[in-house]
mmCIF file of C-alpha atoms and ligand atoms in Angstrom:
data_model
loop_
_atom_site.group_PDB
_atom_site.id
_atom_site.type_symbol
_atom_site.label_atom_id
_atom_site.label_comp_id
_atom_site.label_asym_id
_atom_site.label_seq_id
_atom_site.Cartn_x
_atom_site.Cartn_y
_atom_site.Cartn_z
ATOM 1 C CA MET A 1 131.824 -65.186 144.020
ATOM 2 C CA ILE A 2 130.527 -68.617 143.276
ATOM 3 C CA THR A 3 131.959 -70.069 139.508
ATOM 4 C CA ALA A 4 130.725 -73.542 138.047
ATOM 5 C CA ASP A 5 134.325 -74.190 138.338
ATOM 6 C CA ALA A 6 134.004 -73.702 141.555
ATOM 7 C CA ILE A 7 131.365 -75.885 142.221
ATOM 8 C CA LYS A 8 133.221 -79.512 143.223
ATOM 9 C CA ILE A 9 131.325 -82.155 142.085
ATOM 10 C CA LYS A 10 131.640 -85.927 143.443
ATOM 11 C CA LYS A 11 129.343 -88.647 141.399
ATOM 12 C CA THR A 12 128.170 -91.734 143.009
ATOM 13 C CA THR A 13 129.702 -95.118 141.755
ATOM 14 C CA LYS A 14 126.242 -96.410 141.732
ATOM 15 C CA SER A 15 123.597 -94.204 139.751
ATOM 16 C CA ARG A 16 119.658 -95.326 141.612
ATOM 17 C CA ILE A 17 118.343 -95.220 138.072
ATOM 18 C CA PRO A 18 117.674 -98.743 137.215
ATOM 19 C CA GLU A 19 115.531 -99.686 140.736
ATOM 20 C CA VAL A 20 113.483 -97.055 139.376
ATOM 21 C CA ASP A 21 109.638 -97.999 137.831
ATOM 22 C CA PHE A 22 109.353 -94.763 135.547
ATOM 23 C CA ASN A 23 105.949 -95.801 134.664
ATOM 24 C CA ASP A 24 104.586 -95.449 138.194
ATOM 25 C CA LEU A 25 106.566 -92.403 139.969
ATOM 26 C CA GLY A 26 103.956 -90.821 141.511
ATOM 27 C CA PHE A 27 104.802 -87.826 143.388
ATOM 28 C CA GLY A 28 107.557 -87.162 145.599
ATOM 29 C CA LYS A 29 108.650 -91.001 146.412
ATOM 30 C CA VAL A 30 111.817 -91.130 143.994
ATOM 31 C CA ILE A 31 114.372 -89.108 144.781
ATOM 32 C CA SER A 32 117.653 -88.445 141.728
ATOM 33 C CA ASP A 33 120.895 -89.601 142.561
ATOM 34 C CA HIS A 34 122.632 -86.032 143.467
ATOM 35 C CA MET A 35 121.927 -82.898 145.117
ATOM 36 C CA PHE A 36 123.628 -79.506 145.108
ATOM 37 C CA VAL A 37 124.892 -78.086 148.786
ATOM 38 C CA SER A 38 125.968 -75.279 149.473
ATOM 39 C CA ASP A 39 126.789 -73.316 153.341
ATOM 40 C CA TYR A 40 126.112 -69.676 155.030
ATOM 41 C CA LYS A 41 128.518 -69.195 157.629
ATOM 42 C CA ASP A 42 130.523 -65.824 158.859
ATOM 43 C CA GLY A 43 128.352 -63.885 156.351
ATOM 44 C CA GLU A 44 128.657 -65.496 153.177
ATOM 45 C CA TRP A 45 127.526 -68.392 151.165
ATOM 46 C CA ASN A 46 130.264 -70.681 150.140
ATOM 47 C CA ASN A 47 131.103 -74.485 150.292
ATOM 48 C CA ALA A 48 129.277 -75.076 146.845
ATOM 49 C CA HIS A 49 129.787 -78.620 145.656
ATOM 50 C CA ILE A 50 127.500 -81.907 144.203
ATOM 51 C CA GLU A 51 127.552 -84.784 146.242
ATOM 52 C CA PRO A 52 125.531 -88.085 146.010
ATOM 53 C CA PHE A 53 122.465 -87.865 147.746
ATOM 54 C CA GLY A 54 122.164 -89.101 151.183
ATOM 55 C CA ASP A 55 121.205 -87.999 155.181
ATOM 56 C CA ILE A 56 122.802 -85.043 156.466
ATOM 57 C CA ALA A 57 124.131 -84.863 159.740
ATOM 58 C CA PHE A 58 122.944 -82.328 162.194
ATOM 59 C CA SER A 59 122.323 -81.230 166.117
ATOM 60 C CA PRO A 60 118.923 -81.574 167.529
ATOM 61 C CA SER A 61 118.927 -78.326 168.517
ATOM 62 C CA MET A 62 119.542 -76.791 165.384
ATOM 63 C CA LEU A 63 117.665 -73.158 165.139
ATOM 64 C CA ALA A 64 115.060 -74.515 162.026
ATOM 65 C CA LEU A 65 114.067 -77.009 163.849
ATOM 66 C CA HIS A 66 112.725 -74.868 167.023
ATOM 67 C CA TYR A 67 111.956 -72.023 165.201
ATOM 68 C CA GLY A 68 111.142 -72.486 161.571
ATOM 69 C CA GLN A 69 113.406 -70.237 159.885
ATOM 70 C CA ILE A 70 113.232 -72.952 156.567
ATOM 71 C CA VAL A 71 111.934 -71.715 152.773
ATOM 72 C CA PHE A 72 111.669 -73.889 149.695
ATOM 73 C CA GLU A 73 110.860 -73.036 145.867
ATOM 74 C CA GLY A 74 109.137 -76.019 143.739
ATOM 75 C CA MET A 75 110.450 -76.212 140.136
ATOM 76 C CA LYS A 76 110.390 -78.625 137.293
ATOM 77 C CA ALA A 77 112.802 -79.341 134.832
ATOM 78 C CA PHE A 78 111.093 -81.337 131.223
ATOM 79 C CA ARG A 79 112.570 -83.548 128.674
ATOM 80 C CA THR A 80 112.251 -81.419 125.159
ATOM 81 C CA LYS A 81 111.285 -83.036 122.148
ATOM 82 C CA ASP A 82 114.841 -83.333 120.653
ATOM 83 C CA GLY A 83 116.021 -85.240 124.026
ATOM 84 C CA ASN A 84 117.711 -82.457 126.014
ATOM 85 C CA VAL A 85 116.515 -80.817 129.055
ATOM 86 C CA SER A 86 114.714 -77.415 129.682
ATOM 87 C CA ILE A 87 114.577 -75.987 133.102
ATOM 88 C CA PHE A 88 111.172 -74.027 133.908
ATOM 89 C CA ARG A 89 111.357 -70.052 134.252
ATOM 90 C CA ILE A 90 114.880 -70.000 137.078
ATOM 91 C CA GLU A 91 114.816 -66.135 137.404
ATOM 92 C CA LYS A 92 111.007 -65.965 138.451
ATOM 93 C CA HIS A 93 111.630 -68.834 141.004
ATOM 94 C CA TYR A 94 114.873 -66.838 142.457
ATOM 95 C CA GLU A 95 112.983 -63.990 142.548
ATOM 96 C CA ARG A 96 110.314 -65.629 145.011
ATOM 97 C CA PHE A 97 112.925 -67.607 146.757
ATOM 98 C CA ILE A 98 115.116 -64.506 147.976
ATOM 99 C CA LYS A 99 111.795 -62.461 149.244
ATOM 100 C CA SER A 100 111.098 -65.626 151.023
ATOM 101 C CA MET A 101 114.062 -65.384 152.477
ATOM 102 C CA GLU A 102 114.318 -62.168 152.936
ATOM 103 C CA ARG A 103 110.476 -62.359 155.008
ATOM 104 C CA MET A 104 111.839 -65.148 156.983
ATOM 105 C CA CYS A 105 114.898 -63.395 157.745
ATOM 106 C CA MET A 106 117.362 -65.311 156.217
ATOM 107 C CA PRO A 107 120.747 -64.389 153.801
ATOM 108 C CA VAL A 108 119.738 -64.425 150.346
ATOM 109 C CA MET A 109 121.798 -65.556 147.904
ATOM 110 C CA SER A 110 123.156 -64.076 144.389
ATOM 111 C CA TYR A 111 121.224 -65.387 141.068
ATOM 112 C CA ARG A 112 124.444 -67.193 140.047
ATOM 113 C CA LEU A 113 124.682 -69.088 143.151
ATOM 114 C CA PHE A 114 121.420 -70.326 142.691
ATOM 115 C CA GLU A 115 121.402 -70.530 138.430
ATOM 116 C CA GLU A 116 124.108 -72.505 139.092
ATOM 117 C CA GLY A 117 123.659 -75.001 141.186
ATOM 118 C CA LEU A 118 120.151 -75.862 139.361
ATOM 119 C CA THR A 119 121.868 -76.524 135.925
ATOM 120 C CA ASN A 120 125.395 -78.293 137.379
ATOM 121 C CA LEU A 121 122.800 -80.182 139.271
ATOM 122 C CA MET A 122 120.830 -80.812 136.061
ATOM 123 C CA LYS A 123 123.584 -81.987 133.660
ATOM 124 C CA VAL A 124 124.722 -84.434 136.598
ATOM 125 C CA ASP A 125 121.087 -86.167 137.381
ATOM 126 C CA GLN A 126 120.141 -85.513 133.639
ATOM 127 C CA ALA A 127 119.086 -89.227 132.779
ATOM 128 C CA TRP A 128 116.353 -88.556 135.529
ATOM 129 C CA VAL A 129 114.075 -86.000 133.815
ATOM 130 C CA PRO A 130 111.483 -88.502 132.502
ATOM 131 C CA GLY A 131 110.002 -87.871 129.083
ATOM 132 C CA SER A 132 106.698 -89.633 129.234
ATOM 133 C CA GLU A 133 103.491 -87.143 129.103
ATOM 134 C CA GLY A 134 102.491 -85.467 132.330
ATOM 135 C CA SER A 135 105.603 -86.083 133.855
ATOM 136 C CA ALA A 136 108.582 -83.816 134.672
ATOM 137 C CA LEU A 137 111.575 -84.091 137.459
ATOM 138 C CA TYR A 138 110.719 -81.580 140.012
ATOM 139 C CA ILE A 139 113.071 -79.947 141.397
ATOM 140 C CA ARG A 140 113.265 -78.923 145.360
ATOM 141 C CA PRO A 141 115.579 -75.891 146.145
ATOM 142 C CA PHE A 142 115.423 -74.819 149.924
ATOM 143 C CA ALA A 143 117.568 -73.316 152.771
ATOM 144 C CA PHE A 144 117.200 -73.421 156.676
ATOM 145 C CA ALA A 145 118.624 -71.819 159.672
ATOM 146 C CA SER A 146 121.440 -74.659 160.285
ATOM 147 C CA GLU A 147 123.192 -72.946 163.759
ATOM 148 C CA GLU A 148 123.214 -74.984 166.581
ATOM 149 C CA ARG A 149 121.315 -73.454 169.545
ATOM 150 C CA PHE A 150 118.248 -73.270 171.184
ATOM 151 C CA GLY A 151 118.219 -69.525 172.353
ATOM 152 C CA VAL A 152 115.340 -68.186 170.196
ATOM 153 C CA LYS A 153 117.326 -65.506 168.039
ATOM 154 C CA ILE A 154 117.775 -65.174 164.214
ATOM 155 C CA SER A 155 119.919 -67.720 163.061
ATOM 156 C CA SER A 156 123.909 -66.766 161.930
ATOM 157 C CA GLU A 157 124.676 -70.658 159.593
ATOM 158 C CA TYR A 158 122.196 -71.971 157.139
ATOM 159 C CA LYS A 159 122.426 -74.452 154.664
ATOM 160 C CA TYR A 160 121.393 -74.613 150.953
ATOM 161 C CA ILE A 161 120.210 -77.882 149.575
ATOM 162 C CA ILE A 162 118.377 -78.650 145.879
ATOM 163 C CA PHE A 163 117.598 -82.151 145.163
ATOM 164 C CA SER A 164 115.372 -83.343 142.534
ATOM 165 C CA GLY A 165 113.076 -86.562 142.064
ATOM 166 C CA PRO A 166 111.172 -87.598 138.728
ATOM 167 C CA VAL A 167 107.228 -87.169 139.100
ATOM 168 C CA GLY A 168 104.087 -88.021 137.198
ATOM 169 C CA PRO A 169 100.500 -86.256 137.115
ATOM 170 C CA TYR A 170 99.772 -84.953 140.707
ATOM 171 C CA TYR A 171 96.275 -85.544 140.486
ATOM 172 C CA ASP A 172 94.234 -88.427 138.879
ATOM 173 C CA LYS A 173 90.614 -86.780 138.969
ATOM 174 C CA PRO A 174 88.975 -83.140 139.426
ATOM 175 C CA LEU A 175 88.869 -82.264 142.704
ATOM 176 C CA ARG A 176 86.028 -81.840 144.910
ATOM 177 C CA VAL A 177 86.590 -78.483 147.452
ATOM 178 C CA LYS A 178 85.061 -76.608 150.095
ATOM 179 C CA ILE A 179 85.353 -73.220 151.090
ATOM 180 C CA GLU A 180 86.804 -72.714 154.180
ATOM 181 C CA ASP A 181 85.136 -70.519 156.319
ATOM 182 C CA HIS A 182 86.953 -71.008 160.003
ATOM 183 C CA TYR A 183 90.621 -71.511 159.523
ATOM 184 C CA ARG A 184 92.571 -69.048 157.497
ATOM 185 C CA ARG A 185 95.902 -70.042 155.802
ATOM 186 C CA ALA A 186 97.387 -66.752 155.728
ATOM 187 C CA ALA A 187 96.739 -63.108 157.195
ATOM 188 C CA ARG A 188 97.435 -59.409 155.958
ATOM 189 C CA GLY A 189 100.848 -59.004 157.085
ATOM 190 C CA GLY A 190 101.967 -62.585 157.857
ATOM 191 C CA THR A 191 103.970 -65.166 156.074
ATOM 192 C CA GLY A 192 101.364 -66.029 152.769
ATOM 193 C CA SER A 193 102.994 -64.673 150.071
ATOM 194 C CA ALA A 194 106.351 -66.495 151.122
ATOM 195 C CA LYS A 195 106.728 -70.084 150.465
ATOM 196 C CA CYS A 196 107.912 -71.376 153.677
ATOM 197 C CA ALA A 197 107.484 -74.304 155.526
ATOM 198 C CA GLY A 198 105.545 -73.201 158.169
ATOM 199 C CA ASN A 199 102.882 -71.883 155.854
ATOM 200 C CA TYR A 200 102.029 -75.883 154.824
ATOM 201 C CA GLY A 201 102.734 -77.201 158.156
ATOM 202 C CA ALA A 202 99.623 -75.015 159.196
ATOM 203 C CA SER A 203 97.308 -76.070 156.592
ATOM 204 C CA PHE A 204 97.579 -79.879 157.112
ATOM 205 C CA TYR A 205 94.674 -79.868 160.256
ATOM 206 C CA PRO A 206 92.051 -77.416 158.155
ATOM 207 C CA THR A 207 92.810 -79.760 155.018
ATOM 208 C CA HIS A 208 92.648 -83.196 156.969
ATOM 209 C CA LEU A 209 89.362 -81.995 158.539
ATOM 210 C CA ALA A 210 88.143 -81.147 154.963
ATOM 211 C CA LYS A 211 89.581 -84.653 153.790
ATOM 212 C CA MET A 212 87.190 -86.266 156.635
ATOM 213 C CA GLN A 213 84.131 -84.728 155.484
ATOM 214 C CA GLY A 214 84.991 -86.075 151.517
ATOM 215 C CA PHE A 215 86.761 -83.191 150.046
ATOM 216 C CA ASP A 216 89.865 -83.143 147.996
ATOM 217 C CA GLN A 217 91.194 -79.781 149.697
ATOM 218 C CA VAL A 218 89.939 -76.396 150.969
ATOM 219 C CA LEU A 219 89.327 -73.142 149.033
ATOM 220 C CA TRP A 220 90.941 -70.676 151.508
ATOM 221 C CA THR A 221 89.629 -67.318 152.593
ATOM 222 C CA ASP A 222 90.774 -64.139 153.808
ATOM 223 C CA GLY A 223 88.717 -64.347 156.665
ATOM 224 C CA SER A 224 86.435 -61.283 155.737
ATOM 225 C CA PRO A 225 82.833 -61.240 156.227
ATOM 226 C CA GLU A 226 82.627 -61.673 152.439
ATOM 227 C CA LEU A 227 84.951 -65.009 152.549
ATOM 228 C CA ASN A 228 86.940 -63.595 149.611
ATOM 229 C CA ILE A 229 88.560 -66.270 148.114
ATOM 230 C CA GLU A 230 92.649 -66.437 148.308
ATOM 231 C CA GLU A 231 94.431 -69.718 147.212
ATOM 232 C CA SER A 232 93.180 -73.874 146.473
ATOM 233 C CA GLY A 233 95.017 -76.092 149.018
ATOM 234 C CA THR A 234 98.543 -75.708 147.829
ATOM 235 C CA MET A 235 97.576 -73.832 144.658
ATOM 236 C CA ASN A 236 96.715 -70.785 143.311
ATOM 237 C CA VAL A 237 93.037 -70.348 142.203
ATOM 238 C CA MET A 238 91.785 -69.253 138.859
ATOM 239 C CA PHE A 239 87.506 -68.867 137.841
ATOM 240 C CA VAL A 240 86.011 -68.606 134.457
ATOM 241 C CA ILE A 241 82.975 -66.466 134.956
ATOM 242 C CA ASP A 242 81.060 -65.544 131.758
ATOM 243 C CA GLY A 243 84.384 -66.160 130.089
ATOM 244 C CA VAL A 244 86.434 -64.064 131.586
ATOM 245 C CA LEU A 245 89.654 -65.536 133.444
ATOM 246 C CA VAL A 246 89.592 -64.224 137.161
ATOM 247 C CA THR A 247 91.949 -64.736 139.581
ATOM 248 C CA PRO A 248 92.145 -63.143 143.060
ATOM 249 C CA PRO A 249 95.450 -60.197 143.026
ATOM 250 C CA LEU A 250 98.322 -60.699 144.435
ATOM 251 C CA SER A 251 99.082 -59.648 148.109
ATOM 252 C CA ASP A 252 100.761 -60.231 151.182
ATOM 253 C CA SER A 253 98.797 -63.252 152.134
ATOM 254 C CA ILE A 254 99.007 -64.817 148.374
ATOM 255 C CA LEU A 255 101.609 -66.808 146.813
ATOM 256 C CA ASP A 256 103.138 -65.576 143.718
ATOM 257 C CA GLY A 257 102.842 -68.582 141.836
ATOM 258 C CA VAL A 258 104.650 -68.870 138.947
ATOM 259 C CA THR A 259 101.994 -71.221 137.096
ATOM 260 C CA ARG A 260 99.550 -68.358 137.884
ATOM 261 C CA ASP A 261 101.819 -65.783 136.261
ATOM 262 C CA SER A 262 102.092 -68.130 133.217
ATOM 263 C CA PHE A 263 98.796 -68.663 132.444
ATOM 264 C CA LEU A 264 98.067 -65.070 132.648
ATOM 265 C CA THR A 265 100.531 -64.133 130.260
ATOM 266 C CA LEU A 266 99.097 -67.144 128.096
ATOM 267 C CA ALA A 267 95.852 -66.506 128.315
ATOM 268 C CA HIS A 268 96.347 -63.177 126.505
ATOM 269 C CA GLU A 269 98.225 -64.534 123.968
ATOM 270 C CA LEU A 270 95.039 -66.736 123.475
ATOM 271 C CA GLY A 271 92.829 -63.670 123.393
ATOM 272 C CA ILE A 272 91.262 -64.896 126.639
ATOM 273 C CA HIS A 273 90.343 -61.567 128.764
ATOM 274 C CA THR A 274 91.709 -61.870 132.294
ATOM 275 C CA GLN A 275 90.810 -60.193 135.544
ATOM 276 C CA GLN A 276 93.175 -60.316 138.687
ATOM 277 C CA ARG A 277 90.725 -58.709 141.213
ATOM 278 C CA THR A 278 88.684 -60.205 144.386
ATOM 279 C CA VAL A 279 86.018 -63.150 144.364
ATOM 280 C CA SER A 280 83.992 -63.366 146.921
ATOM 281 C CA ALA A 281 82.202 -66.786 148.464
ATOM 282 C CA LEU A 282 78.933 -64.658 147.043
ATOM 283 C CA GLU A 283 79.945 -63.648 144.054
ATOM 284 C CA LEU A 284 80.766 -67.452 143.293
ATOM 285 C CA GLU A 285 77.571 -68.427 144.802
ATOM 286 C CA ALA A 286 75.241 -66.628 142.514
ATOM 287 C CA ALA A 287 77.534 -67.513 139.437
ATOM 288 C CA LEU A 288 77.015 -70.671 140.249
ATOM 289 C CA GLU A 289 73.264 -70.627 141.185
ATOM 290 C CA LYS A 290 72.902 -68.439 137.652
ATOM 291 C CA GLY A 291 75.347 -71.029 135.449
ATOM 292 C CA THR A 292 77.922 -68.267 134.758
ATOM 293 C CA LEU A 293 80.910 -70.234 136.283
ATOM 294 C CA ASN A 294 82.542 -71.907 133.651
ATOM 295 C CA GLU A 295 85.476 -73.355 135.062
ATOM 296 C CA ALA A 296 87.293 -73.223 138.467
ATOM 297 C CA PHE A 297 91.034 -75.049 138.792
ATOM 298 C CA GLY A 298 93.823 -74.424 140.724
ATOM 299 C CA THR A 299 97.593 -74.177 139.314
ATOM 300 C CA GLY A 300 100.830 -74.467 140.885
ATOM 301 C CA THR A 301 104.207 -75.912 139.881
ATOM 302 C CA ALA A 302 103.297 -79.481 141.181
ATOM 303 C CA ALA A 303 100.138 -80.280 139.426
ATOM 304 C CA VAL A 304 99.880 -77.421 136.857
ATOM 305 C CA ALA A 305 96.277 -76.883 136.780
ATOM 306 C CA GLY A 306 94.157 -79.292 138.781
ATOM 307 C CA ALA A 307 90.207 -78.842 137.383
ATOM 308 C CA ILE A 308 87.478 -78.144 140.567
ATOM 309 C CA GLN A 309 84.473 -80.722 140.315
ATOM 310 C CA SER A 310 82.203 -78.919 143.000
ATOM 311 C CA ILE A 311 82.394 -76.188 145.854
ATOM 312 C CA ASP A 312 80.591 -76.635 148.857
ATOM 313 C CA ILE A 313 79.430 -72.906 149.945
ATOM 314 C CA LYS A 314 78.237 -73.067 153.594
ATOM 315 C CA GLY A 315 77.006 -76.691 153.406
ATOM 316 C CA LYS A 316 75.610 -76.633 149.985
ATOM 317 C CA ASP A 317 77.569 -78.246 147.201
ATOM 318 C CA TYR A 318 77.687 -77.362 143.921
ATOM 319 C CA THR A 319 78.419 -78.909 140.687
ATOM 320 C CA VAL A 320 81.171 -77.177 138.501
ATOM 321 C CA PRO A 321 81.667 -77.790 134.871
ATOM 322 C CA VAL A 322 84.994 -79.643 133.596
ATOM 323 C CA PRO A 323 84.985 -78.900 129.987
ATOM 324 C CA GLU A 324 87.179 -81.028 127.721
ATOM 325 C CA ASN A 325 88.819 -78.450 126.367
ATOM 326 C CA GLY A 326 87.977 -75.195 128.199
ATOM 327 C CA VAL A 327 90.138 -72.706 129.085
ATOM 328 C CA MET A 328 92.448 -74.601 131.944
ATOM 329 C CA VAL A 329 93.157 -77.607 129.291
ATOM 330 C CA LYS A 330 94.182 -74.743 126.368
ATOM 331 C CA LEU A 331 96.419 -72.988 128.766
ATOM 332 C CA LYS A 332 97.855 -76.261 130.363
ATOM 333 C CA ASN A 333 98.617 -77.726 127.062
ATOM 334 C CA LEU A 334 99.957 -74.323 125.396
ATOM 335 C CA LEU A 335 102.393 -74.294 128.705
ATOM 336 C CA THR A 336 103.282 -77.931 128.220
ATOM 337 C CA ASP A 337 104.357 -77.702 124.535
ATOM 338 C CA ILE A 338 106.488 -74.393 125.580
ATOM 339 C CA ARG A 339 108.925 -76.076 128.079
ATOM 340 C CA THR A 340 108.807 -79.733 125.766
ATOM 341 C CA GLY A 341 109.577 -77.444 122.747
ATOM 342 C CA LYS A 342 107.164 -77.832 121.241
ATOM 343 C CA ALA A 343 106.033 -74.424 120.572
ATOM 344 C CA PRO A 344 108.312 -71.281 120.863
ATOM 345 C CA ASP A 345 109.710 -69.982 123.722
ATOM 346 C CA LYS A 346 108.354 -66.128 123.283
ATOM 347 C CA TYR A 347 109.256 -65.108 126.998
ATOM 348 C CA SER A 348 112.616 -66.810 127.398
ATOM 349 C CA TRP A 349 111.078 -69.168 130.162
ATOM 350 C CA ASN A 350 113.347 -72.336 129.378
ATOM 351 C CA THR A 351 117.130 -73.033 130.305
ATOM 352 C CA ILE A 352 118.202 -75.681 127.843
ATOM 353 C CA ILE A 353 120.840 -78.116 129.120
ATOM 354 C CA ASN A 354 122.021 -79.786 125.896
ATOM 355 C CA CYS A 355 122.189 -83.638 126.616
ATOM 356 C CA LYS A 356 124.026 -84.535 123.413
HETATM 357 C C1 COI B 1 104.098 -77.307 144.049
HETATM 358 O O1 COI B 1 103.298 -76.779 143.626
HETATM 359 O O2 COI B 1 105.254 -77.094 143.474
HETATM 360 C C2 COI B 1 104.217 -76.526 145.600
HETATM 361 O O3 COI B 1 104.827 -76.337 145.964
HETATM 362 C C3 COI B 1 103.085 -77.352 146.573
HETATM 363 C C4 COI B 1 103.486 -78.356 146.982
HETATM 364 C C5 COI B 1 104.044 -79.799 146.208
HETATM 365 C C6 COI B 1 104.227 -78.488 148.405
#
């Protein structure tokens, strides 16, 4: 059993914070001073500690590099209006993390290890949580097979690491997307609902081709003749059709997005009617022709929400409205207010780290 007392903490003697331009963070470029590490060996997660962020040594035969047992989470912490740090929806991220681990045949860890690793790391690196509008501390918990051998097998050793980095807004303009009718992100029965590294690697080539054609990302479909929409790039996708917020239902090929879930909850609070149901390319095309597609956007931890300005369906480009105070903006603003303590945390989503 892991306790906060059991987590050994070795702090850096020289913080890198003075070198960081907090006005030019971008996404994924800057990494905070420390990382949390735990190792799985002999059937147990042990050796939980925090150390200065840095390189780790591994054998080129390490199993994760060959057979891809690697899962991760993307989480965020925010600076609250009273100067504390708030970590968003630890439990929901933990549930998804262990589901991903189970799907990739990896040994799950206790909630306590996940939660105490995060909260202790956030206490140590609290100065890295930015406070400017649209910024946050992105937290990356991940686990991988660390056994050193190349025989094809389920690894019997793993490493779990959490590091973080301050980030600014993910997208600076609404997205141009195309419905991808050849490549698939995920198949039924596959790993689409797991946050495993391979899903991202496999999406790069079709996304690269779409970018060469002038698009920002692709709308993934289920591969059926109807081209039912699944996700948008690395995000879940939502449409506002005739005033109703519609998003594809969760399945084993769609990631159970934490922002997706939060938006559905908040939409209910704002009196916006929601539907979790299949949306085909055909339905989208008809709505675009009739002018009943009011909005389209992606949701994800990194971007929070990314508006879609155009959708290409089989070579025809349709413009999508991007209203200044539409459903997406209302939901994004309310979510930001909850995370930063400006609106009440009715759903107990925030874990507060007192920074006084
Ligand atoms: C996220 O939205 O947090 C993601 O995981 C997508 C990407 C940054 C990998």
